[in-house]
Amino acid sequence: MSDTKLAPQSGAIKLTMLLAGVVFLLMMLLGLVMRAAQGGLIEVDPTLFYQILTAHGAGMVGTAALTGAAILWYFVGRYVPLVAGIYWAFLGLFLLGVVLILGSIFIGGFGGGWTFLYPLPAMSGGAWQVTAAAGFFLGYIAIGVGFLLFYLEIGRKLISTYGGISGALAWPLAFGNGKVEDAPPPTIVAAMATTVFNTIGIVVGAAVLVCSLVNLYFPSFVVDALLAKNMIFFFGHVFINASIYMAVIAVYEIIPEYTGRPWKTSRVFAIAWSLVLLFVMAVYPHHMMQDTVMPAWALVMGQIVSYLSGIPLLAVTAFSLCVYLRGSKMRWDLASSLLVLGVAGWSVGSVPAILDGMISVNKVMHNTQWVPGHFHIYLILGEVAMAFGFMAWLVKEANKVELSNLDRAGLTIYILGGAGFTIMFLISSALSVPRRWAVHLEQWMLQDQIATGFGALVVLGALIFVVRYVHVSGDTTN
Amino acid sequence: MQMMVLTVSLVLMAVVALIFVAAVRSAGIEQAPANTDRNRTFLIYGMLIVGVVVTAGSLRQWPHAISSSTETVQVNATGYQWYWELDKEEVPIGKSVIFNVHTKDATHGLGVIDPNGRLLFQTQAMPGYVNQVEYIFSEPGKHQILCMEFCGIGHHDMTSEFNVVAK
Ligand code: HEM
Ligand SMILES: [Cu+2]
Ligand SMILES: [Cu+2]
């Protein structure tokens, strides 16, 4: 441990991050298999491809959320006592969900995509049975229940300690005449905001999951497809974004150890987080811009809020980080480098996301490889970089700050691979390659093959980070 | 359109990345404190102004507008796992063509590709709904239809085509 601050349950968190690191690696390998298959480098049966796509999507989103949650739990524990049993229940339910999901995919043959778009799970065209889809849904529900427990504990403690939801969100400072000295620390504000929006997201997701589950067994129970799609994308958008907004807590807590300047809740910071809370939920119609039956106001809102979401990210989080770095006595090691990379990657990834959030652009970019292009930027070079940074910090020796040659190599490989891999998606998209196609046309394959090479670099970089984590934590516990 | 979006995106991405590189480079160097609050305010107002201009410019003409004129050609397109049914094999060049898109099973997506392989437009095919999209073709020749929404194991096989002809 790098300092003597309160660090309850660090064993559970270290274990979680070990599991997550290994799962990230395995899922990256699945991703590599898909990209190589698209490039015609290996032969993968389309049925299997779509199973892998489903596993990769669900596995990556779930693991990103798990690492975000672990970061949140770890640092909130510095300020309020949390019940360890809840965390273990959360982790247990998560693992139960993983078993159900993997079983439904690779034993049951489910390949309906991580977004389980209604009514596809019930209409596989013979590829999987109803029980496989049901197993997949139950897996999601197990994970969802675990998260609800998790947020219940966090929310309960924050509300009672910081004067309700508004107090924990620093509303007196944001919108009243509260003082900076009285405001809760950034970690608490971020934890409260994510608790609110992700709880709402998960409840909406659970509702549409239950409807889909009933529909599997009673097809006469029909759900409005447009409503179901709205609910699924509300849930999916909120849930994956929550993982990044939880992970950034690691930046608030850890970077000050390297700069020597604390990260404080300012008025701008507090307002920014309240806007994030609103924007994350209001922006989801940007997933439905090609549903022309959607009310126009919703699509306009999707476009405008997509753009506005960039402001708290770029003008507050990214801007503040750059200010903290400039002129500080910043010291670099693997942890601090990866955490800064995480914010940079997240910021860079917001550019193509915002462009795709314009209805006229979306008309030719929606569901092309632009989409995996932009989100892989802020996942590989954003959320996952922050998670690896947190891992490196967890096992670092007190007072030792250095970037070894291996660390440098890992970072270089990971950044180069991540940039190349994601830019190839964007280029493919400009050439009109649709996403989620198991088989690509001849003329698309060159980009796929180059991307596979870059993807292999990402896997190699990640492998270095995970092996180093295992190795160093072995050293420090022995 | 696509190439412009790609170019704009790569340029802005590079700008954001370079700002971070500059911040990382200058870390650890003593500097006179910058006027942080004022700079931040400029950035926020700058982004807001750009946002208003871009939003107004890009929405002034509603991208999903459907003309009510009777001079249009109507095409009914229906998605099935895993093929398309179109009630026309030919559409005229230079005239408004309205696609009425629906599905008989899962959700599909109708995307139209021009003879150069460029995606011209798309819309979703959603159970219980008819999505409409209007387009004026400017190039004659074989146009392809792809499926743009994941619809199961035959998703990538769900292609079709029609001809754009000069009349
Ligand atoms: C070496 C690293 C990775 C590789 C090679 C890889 C590869 C891929 C490929 C080929 C696809 C399908 C693209 C398509 O639609 O045509 C995909 C989709 C996806 N990936 Fe990755 N990926 C990697 C890392 C990640 C990470 C770190 C995350 C998240 C934390 C992630 C999340 C996703 C998601 C959510 C999808 C969408 C699945 C769907 O469309 O249903 N990937 N990835
Ligand atoms: Cu289809
Ligand atoms: Cu499809």
XYZ file of C-alpha atoms and ligand atoms in Angstrom:
690
model
C 0.000 0.000 0.000
C 1.269 3.352 -0.916
C -0.033 5.224 2.065
C -1.509 4.758 5.452
C -4.888 6.249 4.696
C -7.923 4.191 5.514
C -8.009 1.281 3.078
C -10.658 -1.146 4.245
C -11.332 -4.304 2.270
C -8.322 -3.829 0.081
C -8.009 -7.618 -0.121
C -11.400 -7.949 -1.787
C -10.566 -5.129 -4.170
C -7.178 -6.603 -5.070
C -8.838 -9.917 -5.817
C -11.490 -8.206 -7.941
C -8.860 -6.396 -9.966
C -6.939 -9.619 -10.509
C -10.069 -11.342 -11.816
C -10.919 -8.319 -13.938
C -7.424 -8.103 -15.419
C -7.544 -11.747 -16.453
C -11.042 -11.421 -17.900
C -10.040 -8.280 -19.825
C -7.213 -10.294 -21.362
C -9.417 -13.241 -22.292
C -12.062 -10.973 -23.782
C -9.413 -9.083 -25.743
C -8.323 -12.389 -27.212
C -11.924 -13.006 -28.272
C -11.928 -9.541 -29.835
C -8.756 -10.371 -31.697
C -10.338 -13.556 -33.020
C -13.273 -11.514 -34.383
C -11.072 -8.945 -36.051
C -8.871 -11.640 -37.569
C -11.981 -13.424 -38.826
C -13.279 -10.232 -40.416
C -9.921 -9.838 -42.101
C -10.081 -13.365 -43.504
C -6.963 -14.334 -41.561
C -8.753 -17.170 -39.779
C -11.954 -19.052 -40.421
C -14.703 -18.594 -37.832
C -18.175 -19.964 -38.424
C -20.676 -17.038 -38.353
C -22.751 -18.723 -35.658
C -19.694 -18.884 -33.447
C -18.675 -15.354 -34.430
C -21.951 -13.949 -33.139
C -21.603 -15.949 -29.932
C -18.131 -14.496 -29.487
C -19.484 -11.019 -30.262
C -22.100 -11.474 -27.565
C -19.552 -12.770 -25.059
C -17.049 -10.027 -25.852
C -19.662 -7.270 -25.594
C -21.288 -8.518 -22.391
C -17.964 -9.587 -20.878
C -16.203 -6.302 -21.572
C -19.068 -4.088 -20.478
C -19.527 -6.180 -17.341
C -15.835 -6.169 -16.492
C -15.517 -2.447 -17.112
C -18.424 -1.924 -14.733
C -16.858 -4.291 -12.205
C -13.559 -2.401 -12.201
C -15.359 0.926 -11.936
C -17.353 -0.384 -9.003
C -14.234 -1.735 -7.288
C -12.543 1.666 -7.622
C -15.599 3.423 -6.250
C -15.923 1.038 -3.306
C -12.252 1.248 -2.457
C -12.126 5.031 -2.299
C -15.544 5.673 -0.794
C -14.308 3.367 1.972
C -11.797 6.059 2.862
C -14.611 8.364 3.930
C -17.429 6.187 5.224
C -17.428 2.677 6.710
C -18.893 0.164 4.246
C -20.193 -3.302 5.087
C -17.792 -5.851 3.601
C -20.496 -8.510 3.323
C -22.331 -6.414 0.757
C -19.258 -6.288 -1.420
C -18.825 -10.045 -1.267
C -22.504 -10.535 -2.123
C -22.057 -8.160 -5.059
C -18.989 -10.049 -6.262
C -20.697 -13.415 -5.756
C -23.773 -12.376 -7.727
C -21.521 -10.944 -10.411
C -19.667 -14.240 -10.776
C -22.935 -16.173 -10.777
C -24.078 -13.912 -13.609
C -20.852 -14.541 -15.517
C -21.323 -18.310 -15.232
C -24.939 -18.075 -16.453
C -23.992 -15.782 -19.350
C -21.022 -17.874 -20.494
C -23.100 -21.055 -20.188
C -25.974 -19.608 -22.180
C -23.622 -18.475 -24.923
C -21.119 -21.275 -25.288
C -23.289 -24.191 -24.183
C -26.735 -22.889 -25.104
C -25.592 -21.138 -28.271
C -27.082 -17.739 -27.435
C -25.786 -15.091 -29.819
C -28.284 -12.253 -29.575
C -25.737 -9.558 -28.778
C -24.991 -7.893 -25.460
C -27.842 -5.453 -26.168
C -30.387 -8.354 -26.410
C -32.497 -6.182 -28.735
C -36.139 -7.206 -28.425
C -37.494 -9.404 -30.054
C -34.288 -10.998 -31.381
C -33.618 -13.219 -28.327
C -36.954 -14.959 -28.946
C -36.406 -15.135 -32.736
C -33.086 -16.820 -33.275
C -34.090 -18.497 -36.511
C -33.122 -21.816 -34.950
C -29.692 -20.802 -33.691
C -30.512 -21.109 -29.981
C -33.269 -22.313 -27.719
C -35.487 -20.270 -25.462
C -33.672 -21.655 -22.421
C -30.363 -20.235 -23.652
C -31.870 -16.768 -23.959
C -33.487 -17.168 -20.542
C -30.140 -18.162 -19.029
C -28.568 -15.069 -20.518
C -31.318 -12.853 -19.078
C -31.026 -14.483 -15.662
C -27.285 -13.866 -15.751
C -27.902 -10.177 -16.381
C -30.500 -10.095 -13.643
C -28.070 -11.634 -11.146
C -25.494 -8.984 -11.986
C -28.126 -6.275 -11.816
C -29.297 -7.369 -8.382
C -25.682 -7.372 -7.211
C -25.238 -3.810 -8.442
C -28.455 -2.674 -6.802
C -27.233 -4.061 -3.465
C -23.908 -2.342 -4.021
C -25.507 1.028 -4.718
C -27.966 0.627 -1.886
C -25.086 0.375 0.558
C -23.151 3.252 -1.029
C -26.211 5.454 -1.360
C -27.412 4.764 2.185
C -24.054 5.685 3.708
C -23.531 8.778 1.598
C -27.037 10.062 2.239
C -26.747 9.685 5.987
C -23.214 11.081 6.185
C -23.390 14.011 3.789
C -26.853 15.406 4.333
C -28.964 13.626 1.763
C -28.510 13.222 -1.946
C -28.261 16.953 -2.494
C -25.578 17.309 0.173
C -23.510 14.472 -1.286
C -23.856 16.039 -4.748
C -22.520 19.313 -3.261
C -25.636 21.204 -4.299
C -25.230 23.818 -1.553
C -21.950 24.752 -3.216
C -23.181 24.320 -6.780
C -26.456 26.191 -6.542
C -26.506 27.896 -3.140
C -24.088 29.842 -1.025
C -22.342 26.782 0.417
C -18.623 27.080 1.100
C -15.876 25.119 -0.607
C -14.592 23.970 2.804
C -17.918 22.333 3.610
C -18.332 20.502 0.306
C -17.818 16.735 0.207
C -14.658 15.506 -1.575
C -14.766 14.787 -5.334
C -14.972 11.040 -4.717
C -18.202 11.452 -2.792
C -19.788 13.715 -5.398
C -18.876 11.296 -8.171
C -20.031 8.282 -6.159
C -23.381 9.880 -5.362
C -24.036 10.918 -8.961
C -23.164 7.507 -10.396
C -25.212 5.798 -7.691
C -28.276 7.811 -8.691
C -28.060 7.431 -12.441
C -26.836 3.868 -12.550
C -29.525 2.719 -10.124
C -32.157 4.259 -12.390
C -30.484 2.712 -15.429
C -30.355 -0.751 -13.894
C -33.982 -0.622 -12.768
C -35.079 0.285 -16.305
C -32.843 -2.481 -17.660
C -34.311 -4.995 -15.229
C -37.834 -4.039 -16.295
C -37.151 -4.648 -19.974
C -35.261 -7.861 -19.137
C -38.214 -9.219 -17.220
C -40.590 -8.309 -20.073
C -38.271 -10.025 -22.560
C -38.074 -13.070 -20.306
C -41.860 -13.371 -20.101
C -42.076 -12.891 -23.851
C -39.718 -15.848 -24.361
C -42.144 -18.232 -22.719
C -45.412 -16.492 -23.577
C -44.988 -15.057 -27.076
C -48.502 -13.643 -26.896
C -47.152 -11.224 -24.295
C -45.932 -8.680 -26.798
C -43.863 -5.681 -25.851
C -43.835 -2.522 -27.953
C -40.553 -2.849 -29.838
C -39.867 0.874 -29.862
C -40.446 1.179 -26.135
C -38.254 -1.867 -25.463
C -35.507 -0.366 -27.598
C -35.712 2.930 -25.746
C -35.403 1.104 -22.439
C -32.525 -1.104 -23.597
C -30.493 1.799 -24.890
C -31.252 3.912 -21.859
C -29.920 1.091 -19.706
C -26.985 0.226 -21.955
C -25.837 3.803 -22.378
C -26.101 4.652 -18.708
C -24.455 1.421 -17.576
C -21.348 1.602 -19.754
C -20.920 5.314 -19.074
C -21.234 4.709 -15.354
C -18.183 2.459 -15.520
C -16.069 5.362 -16.783
C -17.569 7.872 -14.352
C -16.827 5.479 -11.472
C -13.291 4.762 -12.669
C -12.377 8.447 -12.852
C -12.541 8.469 -9.050
C -9.135 6.780 -9.196
C -7.815 9.884 -10.949
C -9.221 12.211 -8.276
C -7.711 10.153 -5.474
C -4.415 8.990 -6.888
C -3.118 11.836 -9.065
C -2.800 14.192 -6.035
C -0.313 11.734 -4.523
C 1.906 12.412 -7.521
C 1.393 16.146 -7.923
C 1.291 16.971 -4.239
C -1.805 19.094 -4.832
C -5.182 17.883 -3.572
C -8.126 17.563 -5.963
C -10.872 19.632 -4.361
C -14.574 20.008 -4.969
C -14.940 23.453 -6.491
C -18.146 25.103 -7.577
C -17.456 24.278 -11.245
C -16.749 20.680 -10.298
C -20.006 20.359 -8.392
C -22.063 21.895 -11.196
C -20.317 19.706 -13.749
C -21.281 16.531 -11.891
C -24.907 17.579 -11.592
C -24.927 18.209 -15.339
C -23.337 14.811 -15.922
C -26.105 13.232 -13.877
C -28.676 14.858 -16.125
C -26.858 14.445 -19.451
C -26.010 10.764 -19.026
C -29.692 9.971 -18.792
C -30.992 12.469 -21.352
C -28.556 11.624 -24.123
C -29.588 8.047 -24.908
C -31.875 8.908 -27.909
C -28.682 9.398 -29.906
C -28.828 5.612 -30.239
C -32.210 5.846 -31.954
C -31.606 8.498 -34.571
C -32.452 6.137 -37.408
C -35.830 5.300 -35.923
C -37.662 7.954 -37.839
C -40.867 7.172 -35.931
C -39.245 8.547 -32.791
C -40.574 11.970 -31.808
C -38.386 14.626 -33.388
C -37.835 16.414 -30.091
C -36.237 13.295 -28.601
C -33.766 13.030 -31.458
C -32.971 16.727 -31.270
C -32.431 16.335 -27.538
C -30.118 13.385 -28.265
C -28.050 15.503 -30.635
C -27.848 18.542 -28.374
C -27.104 16.626 -25.183
C -24.437 14.545 -26.985
C -22.637 17.766 -27.681
C -23.245 19.282 -24.263
C -21.880 16.148 -22.565
C -18.517 17.100 -23.973
C -18.403 20.257 -21.878
C -18.118 18.794 -18.358
C -15.682 16.208 -19.724
C -13.411 18.540 -21.679
C -13.793 21.832 -19.830
C -13.843 20.373 -16.327
C -12.263 16.915 -16.027
C -9.708 17.136 -18.836
C -9.044 20.840 -18.321
C -8.533 20.423 -14.582
C -6.210 17.489 -15.054
C -4.079 19.493 -17.481
C -4.018 22.368 -14.975
C -2.978 20.011 -12.173
C -0.187 18.641 -14.330
C 1.165 21.960 -15.542
C 3.543 23.427 -13.109
C 3.152 20.691 -10.550
C 5.914 18.409 -9.351
C 4.292 15.559 -11.207
C 6.164 12.287 -10.960
C 5.635 9.425 -13.383
C 5.286 5.736 -12.880
C 3.024 3.167 -14.500
C 0.052 4.077 -12.311
C 0.156 7.817 -12.848
C 0.868 7.412 -16.571
C -2.061 5.086 -17.117
C -4.439 7.272 -15.136
C -3.530 10.350 -17.175
C -3.805 8.247 -20.331
C -7.287 7.219 -19.218
C -8.545 10.798 -19.080
C -6.799 11.646 -22.358
C -8.263 8.622 -24.153
C -11.704 9.356 -22.800
C -11.463 12.950 -24.020
C -10.148 12.003 -27.463
C -12.893 9.386 -27.820
C -15.561 11.971 -27.159
C -14.781 13.671 -30.499
C -16.007 10.903 -32.810
C -18.833 10.190 -30.361
C -20.115 13.750 -30.604
C -19.864 13.753 -34.398
C -21.880 10.539 -34.598
C -24.447 12.160 -32.320
C -25.455 14.488 -35.149
C -28.520 13.189 -36.961
C -27.189 13.990 -40.436
C -23.844 12.291 -39.734
C -25.550 9.416 -37.971
C -27.493 8.658 -41.142
C -24.305 7.347 -42.733
C -22.292 6.376 -39.622
C -24.837 4.643 -37.405
C -24.108 0.936 -36.996
C -21.023 1.204 -39.131
C -17.644 0.515 -37.601
C -17.612 4.129 -36.457
C -19.451 2.957 -33.374
C -16.968 0.318 -32.185
C -14.314 2.800 -33.349
C -15.270 5.557 -30.984
C -16.185 3.452 -27.973
C -13.058 1.336 -28.155
C -11.105 4.594 -27.839
C -12.671 5.588 -24.570
C -12.754 2.030 -23.315
C -9.306 0.673 -24.268
C -7.500 4.001 -23.858
C -9.970 5.341 -21.265
C -11.782 3.169 -18.738
C -9.500 0.158 -19.068
C -6.385 2.335 -18.881
C -7.718 3.807 -15.637
C -8.421 0.309 -14.313
C -4.883 -0.841 -15.152
C -3.546 2.354 -13.587
C -5.466 1.648 -10.395
C -4.074 -1.896 -10.396
C -0.519 -0.632 -10.766
C -1.084 1.779 -7.886
C -2.599 -0.936 -5.654
C 0.602 -2.952 -5.730
C 3.111 -0.147 -5.788
C 5.634 0.203 -3.023
C 5.307 3.210 -0.766
C 7.377 6.238 -1.839
C 8.778 4.508 -4.867
C 7.999 6.328 -8.085
C 9.724 5.081 -11.191
C 8.960 4.022 -14.688
C 10.926 0.870 -15.428
C 11.901 -0.092 -18.945
C 9.254 -2.774 -18.956
C 6.634 -0.238 -17.864
C 7.692 2.079 -20.654
C 7.533 -0.718 -23.177
C 4.099 -1.789 -21.961
C 2.763 1.757 -22.153
C 4.178 2.390 -25.612
C 2.840 -0.866 -26.991
C -0.569 -0.356 -25.427
C -0.986 3.238 -26.612
C 0.310 2.550 -30.103
C -1.837 -0.564 -30.413
C -4.929 1.133 -29.019
C -4.602 4.172 -31.267
C -3.966 2.132 -34.393
C -6.666 -0.402 -33.629
C -9.370 2.206 -33.091
C -8.364 4.471 -35.972
C -8.677 1.482 -38.303
C -12.301 1.117 -37.202
C -12.908 4.779 -38.013
C -11.297 4.391 -41.427
C -13.367 1.277 -42.137
C -16.444 3.227 -41.217
C -15.581 6.009 -43.626
C -15.490 3.247 -46.239
C -19.024 2.265 -45.162
C -18.225 -1.024 -43.436
C -21.138 -2.014 -41.199
C -20.489 -3.156 -37.648
C -21.319 -6.629 -36.382
C -20.739 -8.460 -39.628
C -19.202 -11.907 -39.209
C -18.071 -11.995 -42.827
C -16.486 -9.032 -44.566
C -16.260 -8.271 -48.259
C -12.908 -8.700 -49.936
C -12.402 -4.927 -50.306
C -12.775 -4.332 -46.553
C -10.229 -6.878 -45.439
C -7.028 -4.874 -45.641
C -8.147 -2.512 -42.862
C -9.313 -5.525 -40.840
C -5.917 -7.155 -41.173
C -3.988 -4.048 -40.172
C -6.350 -3.610 -37.228
C -5.671 -7.190 -36.159
C -1.982 -6.362 -35.923
C -2.652 -3.320 -33.778
C -5.121 -5.349 -31.674
C -2.373 -7.872 -30.973
C -0.262 -5.016 -29.591
C -3.084 -4.042 -27.246
C -3.247 -7.612 -25.975
C 0.515 -7.651 -25.473
C 0.485 -4.360 -23.555
C -2.383 -5.559 -21.377
C -0.555 -8.833 -20.765
C 2.452 -6.904 -19.463
C 0.233 -4.913 -17.075
C -1.537 -7.993 -15.719
C 1.597 -10.126 -15.335
C 3.343 -7.239 -13.599
C 0.389 -6.880 -11.218
C 0.486 -10.560 -10.302
C 4.253 -10.525 -9.995
C 4.523 -7.375 -7.884
C 1.597 -8.229 -5.626
C 3.223 -11.616 -5.036
C 6.399 -9.789 -4.009
C 4.688 -7.384 -1.651
C 2.572 -9.988 0.141
C 5.411 -12.436 0.662
C -19.789 13.148 -46.211
C -17.921 10.187 -44.698
C -14.469 11.411 -45.667
C -15.215 14.866 -44.326
C -16.415 13.449 -41.014
C -13.342 11.245 -40.773
C -11.029 14.170 -41.485
C -12.714 16.520 -39.024
C -12.690 13.793 -36.408
C -9.023 12.899 -36.816
C -7.987 16.553 -36.724
C -9.958 17.333 -33.562
C -8.806 14.095 -31.940
C -5.218 15.078 -32.681
C -5.801 18.517 -31.157
C -7.161 17.021 -27.932
C -4.327 14.502 -27.817
C -1.714 17.214 -28.375
C -3.127 19.314 -25.550
C -2.557 16.351 -23.244
C 0.920 15.761 -24.615
C 1.759 19.410 -23.977
C 0.410 19.214 -20.419
C 2.414 16.057 -19.730
C 5.556 17.651 -21.182
C 5.202 20.761 -19.074
C 4.566 18.810 -15.864
C 7.310 19.349 -13.362
C 8.499 22.607 -14.932
C 8.053 25.711 -12.782
C 5.654 28.092 -14.483
C 3.938 31.357 -13.782
C 0.388 30.477 -12.760
C -1.976 30.848 -15.683
C -5.321 32.524 -15.352
C -7.114 29.223 -15.030
C -10.623 30.401 -14.265
C -10.693 32.854 -17.121
C -9.342 30.284 -19.564
C -11.913 27.769 -18.449
C -14.713 30.264 -18.897
C -13.484 31.037 -22.407
C -13.419 27.333 -23.202
C -16.958 26.784 -21.930
C -18.399 29.771 -23.785
C -16.421 28.878 -26.878
C -17.833 25.357 -26.860
C -21.344 26.685 -26.297
C -21.111 29.119 -29.207
C -19.717 26.478 -31.561
C -22.479 24.162 -30.356
C -25.258 26.618 -31.132
C -23.876 27.290 -34.613
C -23.370 23.611 -35.456
C -26.748 22.593 -34.029
C -28.615 25.309 -35.891
C -26.736 24.629 -39.107
C -27.215 20.884 -38.995
C -30.882 20.867 -37.982
C -32.210 23.874 -39.905
C -33.216 21.405 -42.556
C -34.717 18.426 -40.726
C -32.599 15.427 -41.762
C -35.572 13.046 -41.664
C -37.965 15.339 -43.553
C -40.475 13.533 -45.781
C -42.051 15.580 -48.546
C -45.823 15.459 -48.834
C -45.788 15.978 -52.590
C -47.530 13.376 -54.770
C -44.594 13.515 -57.155
C -42.654 10.974 -55.116
C -41.905 7.337 -55.829
C -42.801 4.959 -53.012
C -40.848 1.778 -52.287
C -42.049 -0.684 -49.676
C -39.186 -2.639 -48.150
C -39.766 -5.506 -45.746
C -37.117 -7.295 -43.739
C -37.247 -11.008 -42.936
C -34.631 -13.213 -41.299
C -32.558 -13.053 -43.512
C -33.633 -11.356 -46.718
C -35.256 -8.212 -48.030
C -38.416 -7.887 -50.074
C -38.791 -4.753 -52.185
C -41.835 -4.016 -54.278
C -39.761 -2.222 -56.923
C -36.622 -3.224 -58.741
C -36.049 0.159 -60.309
C -36.273 3.704 -59.070
C -35.733 6.878 -61.075
C -32.786 9.179 -60.767
C -33.322 12.782 -59.663
C -36.733 12.185 -58.114
C -37.768 11.903 -54.491
C -37.917 8.259 -53.507
C -39.559 7.352 -50.229
C -38.725 4.027 -48.626
C -41.374 2.635 -46.275
C -39.425 0.180 -44.189
C -40.843 -2.569 -41.993
C -40.070 -6.027 -40.711
C -41.927 -9.270 -40.223
C -39.712 -10.575 -37.430
C -36.719 -9.107 -35.559
C -35.411 -5.572 -35.972
C -33.355 -5.021 -39.116
C -31.741 -1.952 -40.625
C -32.025 -0.883 -44.241
C -28.853 0.695 -45.533
C -28.417 1.733 -49.170
C -24.984 1.572 -50.799
C -24.215 3.343 -54.071
C -22.274 1.796 -56.966
C -19.026 3.102 -55.414
C -19.650 1.234 -52.186
C -20.630 4.334 -50.221
C -23.458 4.220 -47.682
C -25.995 6.860 -48.757
C -28.538 6.597 -45.941
C -30.185 4.096 -43.628
C -33.163 3.558 -41.425
C -34.302 0.928 -38.973
C -36.912 -1.733 -39.680
C -38.744 -2.089 -36.417
C -41.527 -4.553 -35.511
C -44.886 -2.833 -35.482
C -43.651 0.375 -37.108
C -42.974 1.776 -40.546
C -39.903 3.975 -40.704
C -39.806 6.322 -43.659
C -36.761 7.745 -45.315
C -36.572 9.934 -48.409
C -33.700 10.201 -50.851
C -33.007 11.670 -54.274
C -30.551 9.484 -56.159
C -27.993 11.250 -58.284
C -26.097 8.337 -59.702
C -27.480 5.600 -61.938
C -26.619 1.946 -61.517
C -26.852 -0.979 -59.135
C -27.437 0.012 -55.535
C -27.024 -2.505 -52.773
C -29.067 -2.945 -49.644
C -27.283 -4.115 -46.511
C -28.698 -4.984 -43.110
C -27.625 -2.349 -40.606
C -29.069 -3.811 -37.410
C -27.893 -7.057 -35.887
C -30.673 -9.560 -36.529
C -29.124 -12.973 -35.820
C -26.774 -15.382 -37.518
C -27.715 -14.393 -41.074
C -27.238 -10.660 -40.493
C -24.301 -10.304 -42.885
C -26.082 -12.314 -45.599
C -29.070 -10.050 -45.648
C -28.301 -8.115 -48.810
C -30.345 -7.176 -51.833
C -30.153 -4.721 -54.696
C -32.097 -2.408 -56.950
C -31.381 -0.234 -59.936
C -31.383 3.500 -60.228
C -32.296 4.433 -63.779
C -32.499 7.637 -65.790
C -36.075 8.287 -66.888
C -7.440 -6.031 -27.944
C -8.496 -5.403 -27.614
C -9.844 -5.511 -28.320
C -10.150 -6.057 -29.541
C -9.205 -6.702 -30.540
C -11.575 -5.898 -29.732
C -12.270 -6.287 -30.872
C -13.609 -6.094 -31.101
C -14.305 -6.402 -32.322
C -13.671 -6.999 -33.570
C -15.607 -6.074 -32.173
C -16.713 -6.214 -33.198
C -16.663 -5.073 -34.177
C -17.813 -5.079 -35.137
O -18.946 -4.777 -34.730
O -17.603 -5.352 -36.335
C -15.743 -5.554 -30.831
C -16.927 -5.121 -30.284
C -17.046 -4.662 -28.997
N -16.021 -4.485 -28.076
Fe -14.071 -4.883 -28.356
N -12.095 -5.284 -28.645
C -11.079 -5.038 -27.747
C -11.186 -4.438 -26.521
C -12.374 -4.060 -25.949
C -12.492 -3.473 -24.648
C -11.319 -3.192 -23.710
C -13.813 -3.252 -24.438
C -14.515 -2.693 -23.236
C -14.027 -2.498 -22.075
C -14.528 -3.706 -25.610
C -15.894 -3.649 -25.769
C -16.571 -4.007 -26.918
C -18.004 -3.878 -27.080
C -19.014 -3.368 -26.037
C -18.307 -4.308 -28.380
C -19.688 -4.321 -29.038
C -20.240 -5.686 -29.147
C -21.449 -5.684 -30.023
O -21.454 -5.008 -31.066
O -22.411 -6.358 -29.664
N -13.621 -4.194 -26.511
N -14.504 -5.580 -30.210
Cu -31.505 -8.002 -40.867
Cu -29.276 -7.588 -39.648
